[in-house]
């Protein structure tokens, strides 16, 4: 090993040390401890009983987890494409705008800033059967039954919660794309324009492919976010009526803090983590193949 | 057996030291910050206790109710607990079962307090042969109606059905009655009043009680009226809230606790409302006991001072000082107090409390509640008949009670 | 005759403004509720009949709200500083250095991002107790920072990767070591990324509820989200008050965001090499 190489390792270690020590102490250790908990019939005080993988077996047998999987997938399939397409469109349009950029950007980003608790409450009222949506789209326009109880039926509750997800997240997607657009060389787009490509064609064949790393980043993050969604479900439906809008974390929260079953709750969370990991890996592979450059 | 001399000396020395020591008790509660509850506690009750007991300081902290259970559980898991907690009556058996709470029956003066409070709410502190707390405030639900629209509230189930049908006007979206939500707290009074039950008196089995004809009939009555368009959609958890519905004249009657009236009247000052006992079925007029108990954590390191404060909170002065903020006293003596006797509706609540029942005092209650609510919601949604839904619920609850 | 360029501009703005209006509806609804006197549920009218600022006055004046506000601000600012500093140094190492176990460590962060934070509440609580971090702002900061490290490292790595090698090489020739090159070249060039990271860190800390509720017992140490939740009494909610308080809570975040706008807008190539 050359002395220079050794020196480089020392420098890297110095750069990494604060973060790694911090992370190992306050995140990795608790994570492993949670895994340890998931192997037990965990008692909040007193002795816990080691039961091996029994909690994991229960995760796969519990029908509620299947419902949670279905709901999470539906929520992800509605909210992720919605956020990405709209966020990209807004970013591309904003990049072309000259005046009022600051204000527009702020308006689109505002929902990201608001706490989940507050926006969930707001949407609860918008979609209350006496709320604005029913008044306007029901009584005034006649598009929907003015007495629709949106949040009382999984068929309508999930799209409503997904709509909230889109509204809240679209600004975040826009910001990431705007940052990424800074990195798209002007020469390339201008060259394409000179060659006679329309604005749409430039976006389609030059800009969007160049944004692929950002797209991958956004997609992975949004997927993780969708699978870890909790507060909006917890507040808007509480997983009801009869578990029909349960997602993994709302169910886990109930198992942990309502039924004190911390071992089972940890097992649910670890299975969920595995699921997210699997999906993320598939996404990485897929996108890398599509845009190999 | 005589103690060794040095031990006695040590005890004396410790006692002497503790006299001069300032003691601090931590008291966690969910008194609402938006009302007079917390203010009265902080500005009147605690200062007086501290004045009467020099050397003891009470540190009271308010928590949001929805997250209070999680907070208490985590604190208990970590062994960092408060001395005293004012907790929802339905949690006491569970925390007692975990070994979190101090048994109070052996404490000096417990018997006297025991005989001074209403037995119904005292029962919520009893678990496995011991008392783990004392009642602090109580509430229940009564029948609340628009007195401009009806003169005489229904006194029986039959009268109730007739009243609901006559008072409703489906074309105008006026509903005779609003069950405020598809939750056990709201529908249990109907089941009990009809003679139904969740479990047997000894809490060993639900089959034959939770799916008995009396229980099923009560559910069928409510859901049947809803299906015919006489009950507000609140029974399914949608529609205009029961308070707003009552205030705006869309709902003619509903049921609720003592906190509802001040809120509704402040919002709708022109409407007239009155309270009445629940309509009586075959089981009588039976409502549900709500309220809070005061419990001491067994990890408390200042049990003596904590017990003093507990006794103080149950003193007639403290009970009557909290009463105007909506905290209904739990001491029998309060019935003779002029404030209660002249109060527009506390009398009805206290009368209803004489027969009101607690929700099943069992550590598994949170799960049981989930099961019976699911059953009720399935019937409302038309997913199952009342008999089917409650047969299944009874079997599930049986499994929990084994 | 409108020129094509102008027509295009009008269309772009029309789309942006209509979108912005749709985005604003829920907020306008919130504001109108906050302006309604003592409303505990939403009545149908979009605009209040008798608007009043009383809810804002009450919210700001009620039990220690100002103090909670300052607590939140303190915790969020310190959290932001440590998060960005730590994530930036790490991301730089991942982006521009070679060392054994690099991929393994990076995957560790990626996997950590996928694990729901709620899983760790009980173990972290026990840990915080052992270290004496319960009921302290330090206890909030330490765990907020660790919660953000994986994502921020992942996020910032891309910005440091985008820096042209020539710039760094040039600085070495000028006699800079790795640390000064990082501080003088890499950090300014990654400015937009760091600004974005700071906003994320600030937001995450500003809105965090569950952990704060779990470890803070003294009411004097509470942060805003807990105070907001306390406005919801046990029986029925004072919506007007809750929403007024929520709107007050949004203000500093809006200010932070607007302040950092410039960072976003500045090109990657600014900041440059000024000795």
PDB file of N, CA, C and O in Angstrom, chain A residues 44-45 58 128-130 135 147-149 152 234 240-243 253 255-262, chain B residues 66-67 69-70 73-74 76-77 79 94 98 173 236-240 299 366-367 374 377-378 381 383:
ATOM      1  N   UNK A  44     -43.348  -5.275  28.105  1.00  0.00           N
ATOM      2  CA  UNK A  44     -42.886  -3.907  28.291  1.00  0.00           C
ATOM      3  C   UNK A  44     -42.008  -3.789  29.527  1.00  0.00           C
ATOM      4  O   UNK A  44     -41.080  -3.003  29.588  1.00  0.00           O
ATOM      5  N   UNK A  45     -42.305  -4.623  30.529  1.00  0.00           N
ATOM      6  CA  UNK A  45     -41.449  -4.716  31.723  1.00  0.00           C
ATOM      7  C   UNK A  45     -41.396  -6.187  32.095  1.00  0.00           C
ATOM      8  O   UNK A  45     -42.282  -6.953  31.757  1.00  0.00           O
ATOM      9  N   UNK A  58     -46.504 -15.012  12.001  1.00  0.00           N
ATOM     10  CA  UNK A  58     -47.801 -14.366  12.209  1.00  0.00           C
ATOM     11  C   UNK A  58     -48.029 -13.248  11.183  1.00  0.00           C
ATOM     12  O   UNK A  58     -49.156 -13.050  10.725  1.00  0.00           O
ATOM     13  N   UNK A 128     -65.470  15.877   3.996  1.00  0.00           N
ATOM     14  CA  UNK A 128     -66.560  15.544   4.903  1.00  0.00           C
ATOM     15  C   UNK A 128     -67.834  15.507   4.069  1.00  0.00           C
ATOM     16  O   UNK A 128     -67.946  16.194   3.064  1.00  0.00           O
ATOM     17  N   UNK A 129     -68.823  14.689   4.473  1.00  0.00           N
ATOM     18  CA  UNK A 129     -70.002  14.615   3.596  1.00  0.00           C
ATOM     19  C   UNK A 129     -70.737  15.946   3.529  1.00  0.00           C
ATOM     20  O   UNK A 129     -71.531  16.176   2.630  1.00  0.00           O
ATOM     21  N   UNK A 130     -70.452  16.849   4.493  1.00  0.00           N
ATOM     22  CA  UNK A 130     -71.039  18.186   4.391  1.00  0.00           C
ATOM     23  C   UNK A 130     -69.996  19.179   3.884  1.00  0.00           C
ATOM     24  O   UNK A 130     -70.203  20.388   3.938  1.00  0.00           O
ATOM     25  N   UNK A 135     -70.400  19.879  -1.560  1.00  0.00           N
ATOM     26  CA  UNK A 135     -71.215  21.055  -1.875  1.00  0.00           C
ATOM     27  C   UNK A 135     -71.002  21.458  -3.335  1.00  0.00           C
ATOM     28  O   UNK A 135     -71.943  21.671  -4.077  1.00  0.00           O
ATOM     29  N   UNK A 147     -74.118  13.500  -0.977  1.00  0.00           N
ATOM     30  CA  UNK A 147     -74.001  12.928   0.369  1.00  0.00           C
ATOM     31  C   UNK A 147     -72.903  11.878   0.459  1.00  0.00           C
ATOM     32  O   UNK A 147     -72.881  11.080   1.392  1.00  0.00           O
ATOM     33  N   UNK A 148     -71.994  11.858  -0.520  1.00  0.00           N
ATOM     34  CA  UNK A 148     -70.941  10.841  -0.508  1.00  0.00           C
ATOM     35  C   UNK A 148     -70.139  10.913   0.788  1.00  0.00           C
ATOM     36  O   UNK A 148     -69.681  11.979   1.182  1.00  0.00           O
ATOM     37  N   UNK A 149     -70.009   9.764   1.431  1.00  0.00           N
ATOM     38  CA  UNK A 149     -69.164   9.693   2.630  1.00  0.00           C
ATOM     39  C   UNK A 149     -67.803   9.173   2.189  1.00  0.00           C
ATOM     40  O   UNK A 149     -67.546   7.974   2.215  1.00  0.00           O
ATOM     41  N   UNK A 152     -65.536   6.822   4.379  1.00  0.00           N
ATOM     42  CA  UNK A 152     -66.131   5.660   5.043  1.00  0.00           C
ATOM     43  C   UNK A 152     -66.090   4.395   4.225  1.00  0.00           C
ATOM     44  O   UNK A 152     -66.714   3.406   4.582  1.00  0.00           O
ATOM     45  N   UNK A 234     -53.707   7.441   9.744  1.00  0.00           N
ATOM     46  CA  UNK A 234     -54.012   7.419  11.182  1.00  0.00           C
ATOM     47  C   UNK A 234     -55.064   8.467  11.521  1.00  0.00           C
ATOM     48  O   UNK A 234     -56.002   8.205  12.268  1.00  0.00           O
ATOM     49  N   UNK A 240     -59.862   2.333   9.626  1.00  0.00           N
ATOM     50  CA  UNK A 240     -61.221   1.810   9.494  1.00  0.00           C
ATOM     51  C   UNK A 240     -61.836   2.174   8.170  1.00  0.00           C
ATOM     52  O   UNK A 240     -61.144   2.721   7.315  1.00  0.00           O
ATOM     53  N   UNK A 241     -63.097   1.914   7.875  1.00  0.00           N
ATOM     54  CA  UNK A 241     -63.977   1.028   8.648  1.00  0.00           C
ATOM     55  C   UNK A 241     -63.541  -0.440   8.533  1.00  0.00           C
ATOM     56  O   UNK A 241     -63.172  -0.878   7.451  1.00  0.00           O
ATOM     57  N   UNK A 242     -63.568  -1.114   9.609  1.00  0.00           N
ATOM     58  CA  UNK A 242     -63.076  -2.496   9.791  1.00  0.00           C
ATOM     59  C   UNK A 242     -61.848  -2.844   8.945  1.00  0.00           C
ATOM     60  O   UNK A 242     -61.905  -3.701   8.081  1.00  0.00           O
ATOM     61  N   UNK A 243     -60.772  -2.170   9.283  1.00  0.00           N
ATOM     62  CA  UNK A 243     -59.439  -2.443   8.702  1.00  0.00           C
ATOM     63  C   UNK A 243     -59.343  -2.215   7.195  1.00  0.00           C
ATOM     64  O   UNK A 243     -58.324  -2.518   6.596  1.00  0.00           O
ATOM     65  N   UNK A 253     -48.667   0.548  14.476  1.00  0.00           N
ATOM     66  CA  UNK A 253     -48.846   1.486  15.584  1.00  0.00           C
ATOM     67  C   UNK A 253     -49.880   0.944  16.571  1.00  0.00           C
ATOM     68  O   UNK A 253     -49.685   0.969  17.779  1.00  0.00           O
ATOM     69  N   UNK A 255     -50.776  -2.200  16.967  1.00  0.00           N
ATOM     70  CA  UNK A 255     -50.263  -3.384  17.657  1.00  0.00           C
ATOM     71  C   UNK A 255     -49.318  -2.970  18.783  1.00  0.00           C
ATOM     72  O   UNK A 255     -49.323  -3.565  19.855  1.00  0.00           O
ATOM     73  N   UNK A 256     -48.516  -1.948  18.529  1.00  0.00           N
ATOM     74  CA  UNK A 256     -47.529  -1.550  19.532  1.00  0.00           C
ATOM     75  C   UNK A 256     -48.160  -0.772  20.670  1.00  0.00           C
ATOM     76  O   UNK A 256     -47.998  -1.129  21.833  1.00  0.00           O
ATOM     77  N   UNK A 257     -48.897   0.280  20.329  1.00  0.00           N
ATOM     78  CA  UNK A 257     -49.304   1.196  21.382  1.00  0.00           C
ATOM     79  C   UNK A 257     -50.729   1.005  21.864  1.00  0.00           C
ATOM     80  O   UNK A 257     -51.102   1.539  22.894  1.00  0.00           O
ATOM     81  N   UNK A 258     -51.527   0.260  21.141  1.00  0.00           N
ATOM     82  CA  UNK A 258     -52.840  -0.053  21.695  1.00  0.00           C
ATOM     83  C   UNK A 258     -52.867  -1.433  22.321  1.00  0.00           C
ATOM     84  O   UNK A 258     -53.550  -1.653  23.298  1.00  0.00           O
ATOM     85  N   UNK A 259     -52.101  -2.372  21.733  1.00  0.00           N
ATOM     86  CA  UNK A 259     -52.154  -3.738  22.247  1.00  0.00           C
ATOM     87  C   UNK A 259     -50.837  -4.182  22.878  1.00  0.00           C
ATOM     88  O   UNK A 259     -50.699  -5.326  23.283  1.00  0.00           O
ATOM     89  N   UNK A 260     -49.863  -3.270  22.932  1.00  0.00           N
ATOM     90  CA  UNK A 260     -48.593  -3.548  23.619  1.00  0.00           C
ATOM     91  C   UNK A 260     -47.842  -4.735  23.055  1.00  0.00           C
ATOM     92  O   UNK A 260     -47.038  -5.347  23.752  1.00  0.00           O
ATOM     93  N   UNK A 261     -48.098  -5.067  21.801  1.00  0.00           N
ATOM     94  CA  UNK A 261     -47.447  -6.236  21.224  1.00  0.00           C
ATOM     95  C   UNK A 261     -46.216  -5.765  20.453  1.00  0.00           C
ATOM     96  O   UNK A 261     -46.209  -5.741  19.227  1.00  0.00           O
ATOM     97  N   UNK A 262     -45.186  -5.340  21.175  1.00  0.00           N
ATOM     98  CA  UNK A 262     -44.030  -4.726  20.525  1.00  0.00           C
ATOM     99  C   UNK A 262     -43.253  -5.714  19.673  1.00  0.00           C
ATOM    100  O   UNK A 262     -42.672  -5.346  18.663  1.00  0.00           O
TER     101      UNK A 262
ATOM    102  N   UNK B  66     -55.144  12.026  22.815  1.00  0.00           N
ATOM    103  CA  UNK B  66     -55.006  10.973  21.798  1.00  0.00           C
ATOM    104  C   UNK B  66     -53.690  10.223  21.920  1.00  0.00           C
ATOM    105  O   UNK B  66     -53.586   9.076  21.527  1.00  0.00           O
ATOM    106  N   UNK B  67     -52.649  10.896  22.437  1.00  0.00           N
ATOM    107  CA  UNK B  67     -51.338  10.252  22.508  1.00  0.00           C
ATOM    108  C   UNK B  67     -50.946   9.913  23.940  1.00  0.00           C
ATOM    109  O   UNK B  67     -49.824   9.503  24.190  1.00  0.00           O
ATOM    110  N   UNK B  69     -51.879   7.592  26.062  1.00  0.00           N
ATOM    111  CA  UNK B  69     -51.612   6.179  26.325  1.00  0.00           C
ATOM    112  C   UNK B  69     -50.208   5.794  25.888  1.00  0.00           C
ATOM    113  O   UNK B  69     -49.475   5.134  26.616  1.00  0.00           O
ATOM    114  N   UNK B  70     -49.855   6.223  24.682  1.00  0.00           N
ATOM    115  CA  UNK B  70     -48.521   5.913  24.168  1.00  0.00           C
ATOM    116  C   UNK B  70     -47.467   6.511  25.081  1.00  0.00           C
ATOM    117  O   UNK B  70     -46.457   5.885  25.392  1.00  0.00           O
ATOM    118  N   UNK B  73     -47.241   4.462  28.288  1.00  0.00           N
ATOM    119  CA  UNK B  73     -46.630   3.149  28.045  1.00  0.00           C
ATOM    120  C   UNK B  73     -45.126   3.272  27.865  1.00  0.00           C
ATOM    121  O   UNK B  73     -44.356   2.482  28.414  1.00  0.00           O
ATOM    122  N   UNK B  74     -44.720   4.269  27.082  1.00  0.00           N
ATOM    123  CA  UNK B  74     -43.293   4.451  26.838  1.00  0.00           C
ATOM    124  C   UNK B  74     -42.586   4.816  28.140  1.00  0.00           C
ATOM    125  O   UNK B  74     -41.509   4.303  28.437  1.00  0.00           O
ATOM    126  N   UNK B  76     -43.479   4.065  31.079  1.00  0.00           N
ATOM    127  CA  UNK B  76     -43.433   2.873  31.934  1.00  0.00           C
ATOM    128  C   UNK B  76     -42.352   1.912  31.446  1.00  0.00           C
ATOM    129  O   UNK B  76     -41.589   1.355  32.246  1.00  0.00           O
ATOM    130  N   UNK B  77     -42.261   1.738  30.125  1.00  0.00           N
ATOM    131  CA  UNK B  77     -41.239   0.848  29.565  1.00  0.00           C
ATOM    132  C   UNK B  77     -39.857   1.328  29.959  1.00  0.00           C
ATOM    133  O   UNK B  77     -38.958   0.534  30.216  1.00  0.00           O
ATOM    134  N   UNK B  79     -39.186   3.167  32.585  1.00  0.00           N
ATOM    135  CA  UNK B  79     -39.032   3.351  34.025  1.00  0.00           C
ATOM    136  C   UNK B  79     -38.896   4.800  34.443  1.00  0.00           C
ATOM    137  O   UNK B  79     -38.261   5.113  35.434  1.00  0.00           O
ATOM    138  N   UNK B  94     -55.888  -2.373  32.626  1.00  0.00           N
ATOM    139  CA  UNK B  94     -54.768  -2.773  31.793  1.00  0.00           C
ATOM    140  C   UNK B  94     -53.437  -2.377  32.429  1.00  0.00           C
ATOM    141  O   UNK B  94     -52.497  -3.171  32.490  1.00  0.00           O
ATOM    142  N   UNK B  98     -50.409  -4.804  34.080  1.00  0.00           N
ATOM    143  CA  UNK B  98     -48.991  -4.742  33.697  1.00  0.00           C
ATOM    144  C   UNK B  98     -48.094  -4.590  34.910  1.00  0.00           C
ATOM    145  O   UNK B  98     -46.879  -4.658  34.790  1.00  0.00           O
ATOM    146  N   UNK B 173     -84.221  16.487   4.640  1.00  0.00           N
ATOM    147  CA  UNK B 173     -83.015  15.979   5.298  1.00  0.00           C
ATOM    148  C   UNK B 173     -83.020  16.304   6.784  1.00  0.00           C
ATOM    149  O   UNK B 173     -82.005  16.693   7.358  1.00  0.00           O
ATOM    150  N   UNK B 236     -72.996   6.119  10.683  1.00  0.00           N
ATOM    151  CA  UNK B 236     -72.000   5.497   9.808  1.00  0.00           C
ATOM    152  C   UNK B 236     -70.726   6.322   9.778  1.00  0.00           C
ATOM    153  O   UNK B 236     -69.844   6.105   8.955  1.00  0.00           O
ATOM    154  N   UNK B 237     -70.646   7.304  10.665  1.00  0.00           N
ATOM    155  CA  UNK B 237     -69.431   8.112  10.727  1.00  0.00           C
ATOM    156  C   UNK B 237     -69.344   9.176   9.658  1.00  0.00           C
ATOM    157  O   UNK B 237     -68.267   9.666   9.363  1.00  0.00           O
ATOM    158  N   UNK B 238     -70.465   9.539   9.063  1.00  0.00           N
ATOM    159  CA  UNK B 238     -70.390  10.608   8.067  1.00  0.00           C
ATOM    160  C   UNK B 238     -71.477  11.638   8.348  1.00  0.00           C
ATOM    161  O   UNK B 238     -72.171  11.572   9.348  1.00  0.00           O
ATOM    162  N   UNK B 239     -71.618  12.573   7.436  1.00  0.00           N
ATOM    163  CA  UNK B 239     -72.644  13.597   7.595  1.00  0.00           C
ATOM    164  C   UNK B 239     -72.210  14.696   8.538  1.00  0.00           C
ATOM    165  O   UNK B 239     -71.102  14.705   9.061  1.00  0.00           O
ATOM    166  N   UNK B 240     -73.107  15.610   8.739  1.00  0.00           N
ATOM    167  CA  UNK B 240     -72.894  16.734   9.625  1.00  0.00           C
ATOM    168  C   UNK B 240     -72.716  16.185  11.042  1.00  0.00           C
ATOM    169  O   UNK B 240     -73.432  15.282  11.457  1.00  0.00           O
ATOM    170  N   UNK B 299     -43.815   2.811  40.649  1.00  0.00           N
ATOM    171  CA  UNK B 299     -42.433   3.293  40.645  1.00  0.00           C
ATOM    172  C   UNK B 299     -42.287   4.647  41.341  1.00  0.00           C
ATOM    173  O   UNK B 299     -41.179   5.160  41.436  1.00  0.00           O
ATOM    174  N   UNK B 366     -59.253  -2.584  25.185  1.00  0.00           N
ATOM    175  CA  UNK B 366     -59.016  -1.927  23.892  1.00  0.00           C
ATOM    176  C   UNK B 366     -59.285  -2.853  22.697  1.00  0.00           C
ATOM    177  O   UNK B 366     -59.838  -2.431  21.688  1.00  0.00           O
ATOM    178  N   UNK B 367     -58.897  -4.115  22.811  1.00  0.00           N
ATOM    179  CA  UNK B 367     -59.149  -5.061  21.711  1.00  0.00           C
ATOM    180  C   UNK B 367     -60.635  -5.402  21.615  1.00  0.00           C
ATOM    181  O   UNK B 367     -61.187  -5.498  20.513  1.00  0.00           O
ATOM    182  N   UNK B 374     -66.170  -3.014  15.174  1.00  0.00           N
ATOM    183  CA  UNK B 374     -66.137  -3.580  13.827  1.00  0.00           C
ATOM    184  C   UNK B 374     -67.455  -4.278  13.513  1.00  0.00           C
ATOM    185  O   UNK B 374     -68.011  -4.110  12.423  1.00  0.00           O
ATOM    186  N   UNK B 377     -70.124  -1.674  12.892  1.00  0.00           N
ATOM    187  CA  UNK B 377     -69.916  -0.986  11.615  1.00  0.00           C
ATOM    188  C   UNK B 377     -70.264  -1.889  10.430  1.00  0.00           C
ATOM    189  O   UNK B 377     -70.755  -1.413   9.404  1.00  0.00           O
ATOM    190  N   UNK B 378     -70.026  -3.179  10.578  1.00  0.00           N
ATOM    191  CA  UNK B 378     -70.373  -4.096   9.486  1.00  0.00           C
ATOM    192  C   UNK B 378     -71.884  -4.126   9.291  1.00  0.00           C
ATOM    193  O   UNK B 378     -72.373  -4.174   8.160  1.00  0.00           O
ATOM    194  N   UNK B 381     -72.981  -0.926   7.611  1.00  0.00           N
ATOM    195  CA  UNK B 381     -72.605  -0.899   6.195  1.00  0.00           C
ATOM    196  C   UNK B 381     -73.380  -1.926   5.374  1.00  0.00           C
ATOM    197  O   UNK B 381     -73.282  -1.951   4.152  1.00  0.00           O
ATOM    198  N   UNK B 383     -72.894  -5.149   5.524  1.00  0.00           N
ATOM    199  CA  UNK B 383     -72.023  -6.277   5.216  1.00  0.00           C
ATOM    200  C   UNK B 383     -72.505  -7.580   5.842  1.00  0.00           C
ATOM    201  O   UNK B 383     -72.124  -8.657   5.404  1.00  0.00           O
TER     202      UNK B 383
END
